[in-house]
Short mmCIF file of C-alpha atoms in Angstrom, two decimals:
data_model
loop_
_atom_site.label_atom_id
_atom_site.label_comp_id
_atom_site.label_asym_id
_atom_site.label_seq_id
_atom_site.Cartn_x
_atom_site.Cartn_y
_atom_site.Cartn_z
CA MET Y 173 -40.48 -57.38 17.72
CA LYS Y 174 -38.00 -56.14 15.16
CA LYS Y 175 -38.78 -52.93 13.35
CA LYS Y 176 -39.11 -53.23 9.64
CA GLN Y 177 -36.19 -51.51 7.96
CA VAL Y 178 -37.13 -48.94 5.38
CA PRO Y 179 -34.91 -49.13 2.30
CA VAL Y 180 -32.82 -45.98 1.81
CA LEU Y 181 -32.95 -44.54 -1.67
CA LYS Y 182 -29.51 -43.68 -2.94
CA THR Y 183 -29.23 -40.29 -4.61
CA LYS Y 184 -26.57 -39.29 -7.03
CA SER Y 185 -23.81 -37.31 -5.40
CA SER Y 186 -23.26 -33.78 -6.66
CA ARG Y 187 -19.65 -34.90 -7.20
CA SER Y 188 -20.82 -36.85 -10.25
CA LYS Y 189 -21.68 -33.60 -12.02
CA TRP Y 190 -18.95 -31.65 -13.76
CA SER Y 191 -18.18 -28.33 -12.14
CA PHE Y 192 -16.72 -25.35 -13.97
CA PHE Y 193 -13.31 -25.77 -12.37
CA GLU Y 194 -13.20 -29.49 -13.19
CA VAL Y 195 -13.75 -28.65 -16.86
CA LEU Y 196 -11.14 -25.89 -16.64
CA GLY Y 197 -8.72 -28.21 -14.86
CA MET Y 198 -9.17 -30.92 -17.46
CA LEU Y 199 -8.53 -28.35 -20.20
CA LEU Y 200 -5.35 -27.24 -18.45
CA VAL Y 201 -4.17 -30.85 -18.19
CA PHE Y 202 -4.53 -31.36 -21.94
CA ILE Y 203 -2.91 -28.00 -22.74
CA SER Y 204 0.02 -28.82 -20.43
CA LEU Y 205 0.50 -32.21 -22.10
CA LEU Y 206 0.44 -30.62 -25.56
CA ILE Y 207 2.96 -27.99 -24.49
CA LEU Y 208 5.26 -30.63 -22.98
CA PHE Y 209 5.04 -32.69 -26.17
CA PHE Y 210 5.44 -29.96 -28.81
CA TYR Y 211 7.24 -27.17 -26.86
CA PRO Y 212 9.09 -28.91 -24.00
CA ASN Y 213 11.23 -25.86 -23.13
CA SER Y 214 8.42 -23.32 -22.97
CA LEU Y 215 7.38 -24.06 -19.36
CA SER Y 216 10.97 -23.72 -18.15
CA ARG Y 217 11.30 -20.41 -20.01
CA PHE Y 218 7.99 -19.27 -18.49
CA PHE Y 219 9.17 -19.94 -14.93
CA ASN Y 220 12.61 -18.51 -15.66
CA THR Y 221 11.03 -15.25 -16.89
CA ILE Y 222 8.95 -15.00 -13.72
CA ILE Y 223 11.93 -15.78 -11.46
CA GLN Y 224 14.06 -13.16 -13.23
CA GLU Y 225 11.29 -10.62 -12.59
CA VAL Y 226 10.66 -11.53 -8.95
CA LYS Y 227 14.26 -12.12 -7.80
CA PRO Y 228 15.69 -8.58 -8.17
CA ILE Y 229 12.81 -7.11 -6.16
CA VAL Y 230 12.41 -9.76 -3.46
CA VAL Y 231 16.09 -10.62 -2.97
CA ASP Y 232 18.05 -7.51 -3.97
CA ILE Y 233 15.66 -4.92 -2.54
CA PHE Y 234 13.87 -6.61 0.38
CA LEU Y 235 16.11 -9.47 1.55
CA THR Y 236 19.63 -8.13 1.07
CA GLY Y 237 18.93 -4.46 0.34
CA GLU Y 238 18.23 -1.48 2.55
CA VAL Y 239 14.45 -1.52 2.08
CA GLY Y 240 13.96 -4.76 4.02
CA ILE Y 241 16.14 -3.55 6.89
CA ALA Y 242 14.32 -0.20 6.80
CA ILE Y 243 10.99 -1.95 7.38
CA ILE Y 244 12.26 -3.71 10.51
CA VAL Y 245 13.89 -0.50 11.77
CA SER Y 246 10.68 1.43 11.04
CA VAL Y 247 8.64 -0.90 13.23
CA ILE Y 248 11.17 -0.49 16.05
CA PHE Y 249 11.16 3.29 15.61
CA GLY Y 250 7.36 3.46 15.46
CA ARG Y 251 6.87 1.33 18.56
CA LEU Y 252 9.41 3.45 20.46
CA LEU Y 253 7.57 6.62 19.45
CA GLU Y 254 4.30 5.04 20.56
CA ARG Y 255 5.86 4.04 23.90
CA LEU Y 256 7.19 7.58 24.42
CA GLY Y 257 3.77 9.21 23.95
CA PHE Y 258 3.95 10.27 20.29
CA THR Y 259 0.43 8.99 19.53
CA ASP Y 260 -1.16 10.76 22.48
CA GLY Y 261 0.64 13.97 21.50
CA LEU Y 262 -0.75 13.72 17.95
CA ILE Y 263 -4.26 13.15 19.25
CA ARG Y 264 -4.14 16.31 21.38
CA ILE Y 265 -3.01 18.36 18.38
CA PHE Y 266 -5.64 17.05 15.97
CA VAL Y 267 -8.69 16.77 18.27
CA PRO Y 268 -9.64 20.47 17.82
CA ILE Y 269 -9.27 20.27 14.01
CA MET Y 270 -11.19 17.02 13.60
CA LYS Y 271 -13.98 18.24 15.91
CA TRP Y 272 -14.85 20.84 13.27
CA PHE Y 273 -15.12 18.07 10.67
CA LYS Y 274 -16.95 15.70 13.06
CA ILE Y 275 -14.35 12.96 12.51
CA ASN Y 276 -12.50 10.76 14.98
CA PRO Y 277 -9.00 12.35 15.23
CA SER Y 278 -7.32 8.91 15.22
CA VAL Y 279 -7.70 8.82 11.40
CA ILE Y 280 -4.53 10.90 11.01
CA ILE Y 281 -2.33 8.58 13.08
CA PRO Y 282 -1.45 6.15 10.22
CA SER Y 283 -0.30 9.06 8.03
CA ALA Y 284 2.06 10.37 10.70
CA TYR Y 285 3.61 6.96 11.31
CA ASN Y 286 3.83 6.45 7.55
CA ILE Y 287 5.94 9.59 7.08
CA LEU Y 288 8.25 8.69 9.96
CA GLY Y 289 8.60 5.00 9.21
CA ASP Y 290 7.01 2.60 6.75
CA ILE Y 291 3.47 2.06 5.43
CA ASN Y 292 3.41 -1.53 6.67
CA ALA Y 293 4.67 -0.54 10.11
CA ALA Y 294 2.15 2.32 10.12
CA GLY Y 295 -0.70 -0.12 9.57
CA LYS Y 296 0.63 -2.59 12.13
CA ILE Y 297 0.80 0.12 14.79
CA SER Y 298 -2.17 2.32 13.84
CA ALA Y 299 -4.93 -0.17 12.99
CA PRO Y 300 -5.27 -1.39 16.60
CA ILE Y 301 -5.20 2.25 17.77
CA LEU Y 302 -8.17 3.07 15.53
CA VAL Y 303 -10.09 0.11 16.96
CA LYS Y 304 -9.20 1.19 20.51
CA ALA Y 305 -10.38 4.73 19.71
CA LYS Y 306 -13.73 3.24 18.55
CA ALA Y 307 -13.37 4.63 15.05
CA THR Y 308 -16.22 3.54 12.76
CA LYS Y 309 -15.55 1.42 9.69
CA SER Y 310 -15.96 4.54 7.56
CA GLU Y 311 -13.35 6.35 9.65
CA GLN Y 312 -10.96 3.39 9.36
CA LYS Y 313 -11.37 3.52 5.57
CA ILE Y 314 -10.67 7.26 5.67
CA ALA Y 315 -7.51 6.48 7.67
CA VAL Y 316 -6.31 4.02 5.00
CA ALA Y 317 -7.05 6.41 2.11
CA THR Y 318 -5.34 9.27 3.95
CA MET Y 319 -2.30 7.16 4.84
CA VAL Y 320 -1.73 6.51 1.14
CA GLN Y 321 -1.25 10.26 0.62
CA SER Y 322 1.91 10.27 2.74
CA PRO Y 323 5.44 9.11 1.86
CA GLN Y 324 5.94 5.58 3.11
CA SER Y 325 9.35 6.31 4.51
CA PHE Y 326 11.22 9.35 5.78
CA ALA Y 327 14.07 8.40 3.42
CA THR Y 328 11.77 8.98 0.42
CA LEU Y 329 11.01 12.48 1.64
CA VAL Y 330 14.69 13.31 2.30
CA LEU Y 331 15.90 11.96 -1.06
CA GLY Y 332 13.04 13.79 -2.75
CA LEU Y 333 14.17 17.06 -1.19
CA ILE Y 334 17.68 16.45 -2.54
CA ALA Y 335 16.24 15.91 -6.02
CA LEU Y 336 14.22 19.14 -5.78
CA SER Y 337 17.35 21.08 -4.82
CA VAL Y 338 19.22 19.67 -7.84
CA PHE Y 339 16.48 21.05 -10.10
CA ASN Y 340 16.34 24.37 -8.16
CA ILE Y 341 12.70 23.77 -7.19
CA HIS Y 342 11.38 25.56 -4.08
CA ALA Y 343 10.51 22.75 -1.69
CA PHE Y 344 8.60 24.40 1.17
CA PRO Y 345 5.25 25.16 -0.55
CA LEU Y 346 5.36 21.79 -2.28
CA ILE Y 347 5.87 19.94 1.03
CA VAL Y 348 3.00 21.84 2.65
CA LEU Y 349 0.55 21.38 -0.23
CA SER Y 350 1.40 17.79 -1.20
CA ILE Y 351 2.21 16.10 2.11
CA PHE Y 352 0.86 17.96 5.15
CA LEU Y 353 -2.32 19.55 3.79
CA PRO Y 354 -3.79 16.22 2.50
CA ILE Y 355 -3.65 14.80 6.05
CA VAL Y 356 -6.44 17.25 6.94
CA VAL Y 357 -8.16 17.84 3.59
CA VAL Y 358 -8.59 14.21 2.46
CA PRO Y 359 -10.45 13.07 5.62
CA PHE Y 360 -12.83 16.03 5.26
CA ILE Y 361 -13.52 15.35 1.56
CA LEU Y 362 -14.12 11.64 2.12
CA SER Y 363 -16.32 12.26 5.17
CA ILE Y 364 -18.77 14.35 3.12
CA THR Y 365 -18.70 12.09 0.04
CA LEU Y 366 -17.92 8.37 0.27
CA TYR Y 367 -17.50 7.62 3.98
CA ARG Y 368 -20.12 9.58 5.91
CA ASP Y 369 -20.44 7.44 9.02
CA THR Y 370 -18.20 9.66 11.14
CA LYS Y 371 -18.70 11.23 14.53
CA ARG Y 372 -17.25 14.04 16.62
CA VAL Y 373 -15.12 12.78 19.50
CA GLU Y 374 -14.12 14.75 22.58
CA LEU Y 375 -10.66 14.24 24.06
CA GLU Y 376 -12.22 12.89 27.26
CA GLU Y 377 -13.89 10.09 25.30
CA LEU Y 378 -10.59 8.74 23.96
CA PRO Y 379 -8.36 6.34 25.90
CA ARG Y 380 -4.64 6.90 26.32
CA PHE Y 381 -2.63 5.16 23.62
CA THR Y 382 0.80 5.01 25.26
CA PRO Y 383 1.47 1.37 26.26
CA ASN Y 384 2.99 0.38 29.60
CA THR Y 385 5.48 -2.14 28.22
CA LYS Y 386 9.07 -2.02 29.42
CA LEU Y 387 11.51 -0.23 27.13
CA LEU Y 388 13.73 -3.25 26.38
CA HIS Y 389 10.69 -5.42 25.77
CA THR Y 390 9.37 -2.80 23.34
CA ILE Y 391 12.65 -2.79 21.38
CA PHE Y 392 13.09 -6.56 21.07
CA TYR Y 393 9.43 -7.38 20.51
CA SER Y 394 9.14 -4.70 17.82
CA ALA Y 395 12.23 -6.09 16.04
CA LYS Y 396 10.56 -9.51 15.96
CA GLU Y 397 7.31 -7.90 14.82
CA GLY Y 398 9.14 -6.12 12.00
CA ALA Y 399 10.80 -9.34 10.83
CA GLU Y 400 7.46 -11.18 10.82
CA LEU Y 401 5.90 -8.33 8.85
CA LEU Y 402 8.70 -8.47 6.27
CA PHE Y 403 8.85 -12.24 5.77
CA LEU Y 404 5.21 -13.24 6.26
CA THR Y 405 3.35 -10.32 4.67
CA ILE Y 406 5.46 -8.01 2.52
CA ILE Y 407 7.69 -10.45 0.61
CA PRO Y 408 4.79 -12.82 -0.31
CA ALA Y 409 2.72 -9.84 -1.51
CA VAL Y 410 5.60 -8.44 -3.59
CA ALA Y 411 6.34 -11.85 -5.08
CA ALA Y 412 2.67 -12.29 -6.07
CA VAL Y 413 2.51 -8.91 -7.88
CA PHE Y 414 5.76 -9.40 -9.77
CA PHE Y 415 4.76 -12.98 -10.62
CA PHE Y 416 1.98 -11.54 -12.77
CA ILE Y 417 4.30 -8.91 -14.27
CA GLY Y 418 6.72 -11.70 -15.23
CA ALA Y 419 3.88 -13.70 -16.78
CA LEU Y 420 2.79 -10.67 -18.82
CA LYS Y 421 6.39 -10.22 -20.00
CA PHE Y 422 6.57 -13.87 -21.09
CA PHE Y 423 3.42 -13.51 -23.21
CA GLY Y 424 4.73 -10.26 -24.73
CA VAL Y 425 1.98 -8.08 -23.26
CA TRP Y 426 3.99 -6.11 -20.72
CA GLY Y 427 5.91 -3.98 -23.25
CA GLY Y 428 2.69 -2.41 -24.54
CA ILE Y 429 1.42 -1.81 -20.99
CA GLU Y 430 4.71 -0.15 -20.02
CA THR Y 431 4.67 2.11 -23.10
CA SER Y 432 1.07 3.13 -22.46
CA LEU Y 433 1.88 3.82 -18.82
CA SER Y 434 4.79 6.08 -19.82
CA THR Y 435 2.53 8.06 -22.17
CA VAL Y 436 -0.14 8.53 -19.51
CA LEU Y 437 2.40 9.63 -16.88
CA THR Y 438 3.93 12.19 -19.23
CA LEU Y 439 0.50 13.63 -19.99
CA MET Y 440 -0.11 13.91 -16.23
CA GLY Y 441 3.10 15.91 -15.77
CA ILE Y 442 5.06 13.03 -14.21
CA GLU Y 443 8.53 11.96 -15.36
CA PRO Y 444 7.77 8.52 -16.85
CA SER Y 445 10.85 6.42 -16.01
CA THR Y 446 10.91 7.31 -12.30
CA GLY Y 447 7.11 7.30 -12.22
CA ILE Y 448 7.07 3.67 -13.35
CA ILE Y 449 9.69 2.80 -10.73
CA SER Y 450 7.47 4.40 -8.06
CA ILE Y 451 4.44 2.47 -9.28
CA LEU Y 452 6.09 -0.93 -9.69
CA ALA Y 453 9.23 -1.11 -7.56
CA ALA Y 454 10.15 1.43 -4.87
CA PRO Y 455 9.47 5.20 -4.55
CA THR Y 456 12.71 5.61 -2.60
CA LEU Y 457 14.64 4.24 -5.57
CA ALA Y 458 12.66 6.52 -7.90
CA VAL Y 459 13.54 9.78 -6.09
CA ALA Y 460 17.17 8.64 -5.76
CA GLN Y 461 17.36 8.19 -9.53
CA LEU Y 462 15.51 11.46 -10.14
CA ALA Y 463 18.47 13.49 -8.88
CA GLU Y 464 20.77 11.63 -11.30
CA LEU Y 465 18.64 12.69 -14.29
CA ALA Y 466 19.15 16.44 -13.83
CA SER Y 467 20.71 16.97 -17.24
CA THR Y 468 18.11 14.98 -19.19
CA VAL Y 469 14.75 15.61 -17.47
CA ASP Y 470 12.40 18.55 -17.96
CA PRO Y 471 12.10 20.24 -14.51
CA ARG Y 472 8.36 20.59 -15.11
CA LEU Y 473 8.01 16.82 -14.75
CA VAL Y 474 9.90 16.63 -11.46
CA VAL Y 475 7.13 18.04 -9.25
CA GLY Y 476 4.66 15.37 -10.34
CA SER Y 477 7.28 12.64 -9.86
CA PHE Y 478 8.08 13.90 -6.37
CA ILE Y 479 4.41 13.92 -5.33
CA LEU Y 480 3.75 10.47 -6.78
CA ALA Y 481 6.81 8.97 -5.09
CA ASN Y 482 5.81 10.44 -1.73
CA SER Y 483 2.77 8.19 -1.47
CA GLY Y 484 1.72 4.65 -0.60
CA LEU Y 485 3.14 3.18 -3.80
CA PRO Y 486 4.30 0.76 -5.24
CA LEU Y 487 1.27 -1.26 -6.40
CA SER Y 488 2.43 -4.32 -4.47
CA VAL Y 489 1.80 -2.30 -1.31
CA ILE Y 490 -1.67 -1.14 -2.38
CA PHE Y 491 -2.87 -4.51 -3.69
CA GLY Y 492 -1.02 -6.81 -1.31
CA GLN Y 493 0.68 -5.50 1.77
CA VAL Y 494 -1.86 -2.95 3.03
CA PRO Y 495 -4.92 -5.26 2.76
CA LEU Y 496 -3.03 -8.15 4.39
CA THR Y 497 -1.71 -5.97 7.22
CA TRP Y 498 -4.95 -4.15 8.04
CA SER Y 499 -7.49 -6.95 7.62
CA GLY Y 500 -6.25 -8.97 10.56
CA ILE Y 501 -5.98 -6.17 13.13
CA SER Y 502 -8.75 -3.70 12.21
CA SER Y 503 -12.53 -3.91 11.74
CA LEU Y 504 -12.12 -4.01 7.95
CA ASN Y 505 -11.82 -7.03 5.68
CA GLU Y 506 -9.31 -7.23 2.83
CA LYS Y 507 -11.79 -6.01 0.19
CA GLU Y 508 -12.72 -2.93 2.22
CA VAL Y 509 -9.09 -2.07 2.89
CA LEU Y 510 -8.20 -2.53 -0.79
CA GLU Y 511 -11.07 -0.28 -1.95
CA ALA Y 512 -10.01 2.47 0.47
CA ALA Y 513 -6.36 2.18 -0.62
CA ILE Y 514 -7.33 2.41 -4.31
CA ILE Y 515 -9.48 5.48 -3.63
CA GLY Y 516 -6.53 7.02 -1.81
CA MET Y 517 -4.21 6.34 -4.76
CA ILE Y 518 -6.70 7.87 -7.21
CA ILE Y 519 -6.71 11.02 -5.07
CA ARG Y 520 -2.91 10.96 -5.01
CA PHE Y 521 -2.63 10.72 -8.80
CA MET Y 522 -5.08 13.63 -9.13
CA THR Y 523 -3.04 15.66 -6.64
CA ALA Y 524 0.19 14.95 -8.54
CA CYS Y 525 -1.40 15.96 -11.85
CA VAL Y 526 -3.03 19.17 -10.57
CA LEU Y 527 0.02 20.42 -8.66
CA ALA Y 528 2.37 19.45 -11.51
CA TYR Y 529 0.43 21.64 -13.94
CA TYR Y 530 -0.59 24.58 -11.77
CA LEU Y 531 2.09 24.80 -9.06
CA THR Y 532 5.25 24.02 -11.05
CA PRO Y 533 5.50 27.47 -12.77
CA PHE Y 534 5.77 29.10 -9.32
CA LEU Y 535 8.33 26.62 -7.97
CA VAL Y 536 10.92 26.21 -10.70
CA GLY Y 537 13.77 28.63 -10.12
#
């Protein structure tokens, strides 16, 4: 006996309802058609403005310039240091200090690799080390915020020292207070304020971090790793940030933002032209240009510029490269990494402002 079929009632698909993005998309279609009809050259000028903004940074600095090569070399250098026991040596030095603060000592590793190499290489090498050391999510956030306090390449530090000598500024106390002291002070401050889920770790509880890979394998694999980092993470992130800057320039908004930024930097005791270069382009380029401005720049603004340049800037690193690098190889997602990086940059700006105002009178010769 055949079963009687029950008629199926057809319900309206949710696709029949207009969503917000369908309305927005339809609006964009009509706007695009109007622009093409009345202002046919405007879209080409828009894209040309963006390309002219992105090209000098992506091509001249990262693809054909020294910065791109420096990133690959930094990964090679960092992996060699790791293979030769540098990480385990750091841990032994900082275990006693971090035990007082009840923090996993691995939080300082990214800062050390940042100074010696590159912030992207530092994250690539250090994030897995933090996971291996069983650092909590709070401690990994502390590591990101602390890493941002350090210069993202040794070249930035060296060129900055040259600039300080041109202005007859005593470098030693500035290096201690602005670069080395934050590696210890920032983790402590964050552990008692924003990121409290920390724990004391004994040396015996930590694994050894020196890998057993063969030396030649370490060199060639790290070169490949550096190239992948440059082409698949850094360049896309830089292009995205400068895409928006180019769009703001096209709509005539960027000039006002740049002027306001210069005013704020001057009030903070930071030389505005090199400060903007640090924020938007490359700190290494900023400190290199700082030495060339000896006859036109007030020495009182140099200290703040030096401190700001010796950090995790530019913004493309904070908003793009660091979150992309850390999110895939640590316990943190992109949002958590970005928040920690922003907190670190806020601390860095405060450090630059305070030291520029209160330390400069004792440093300028």
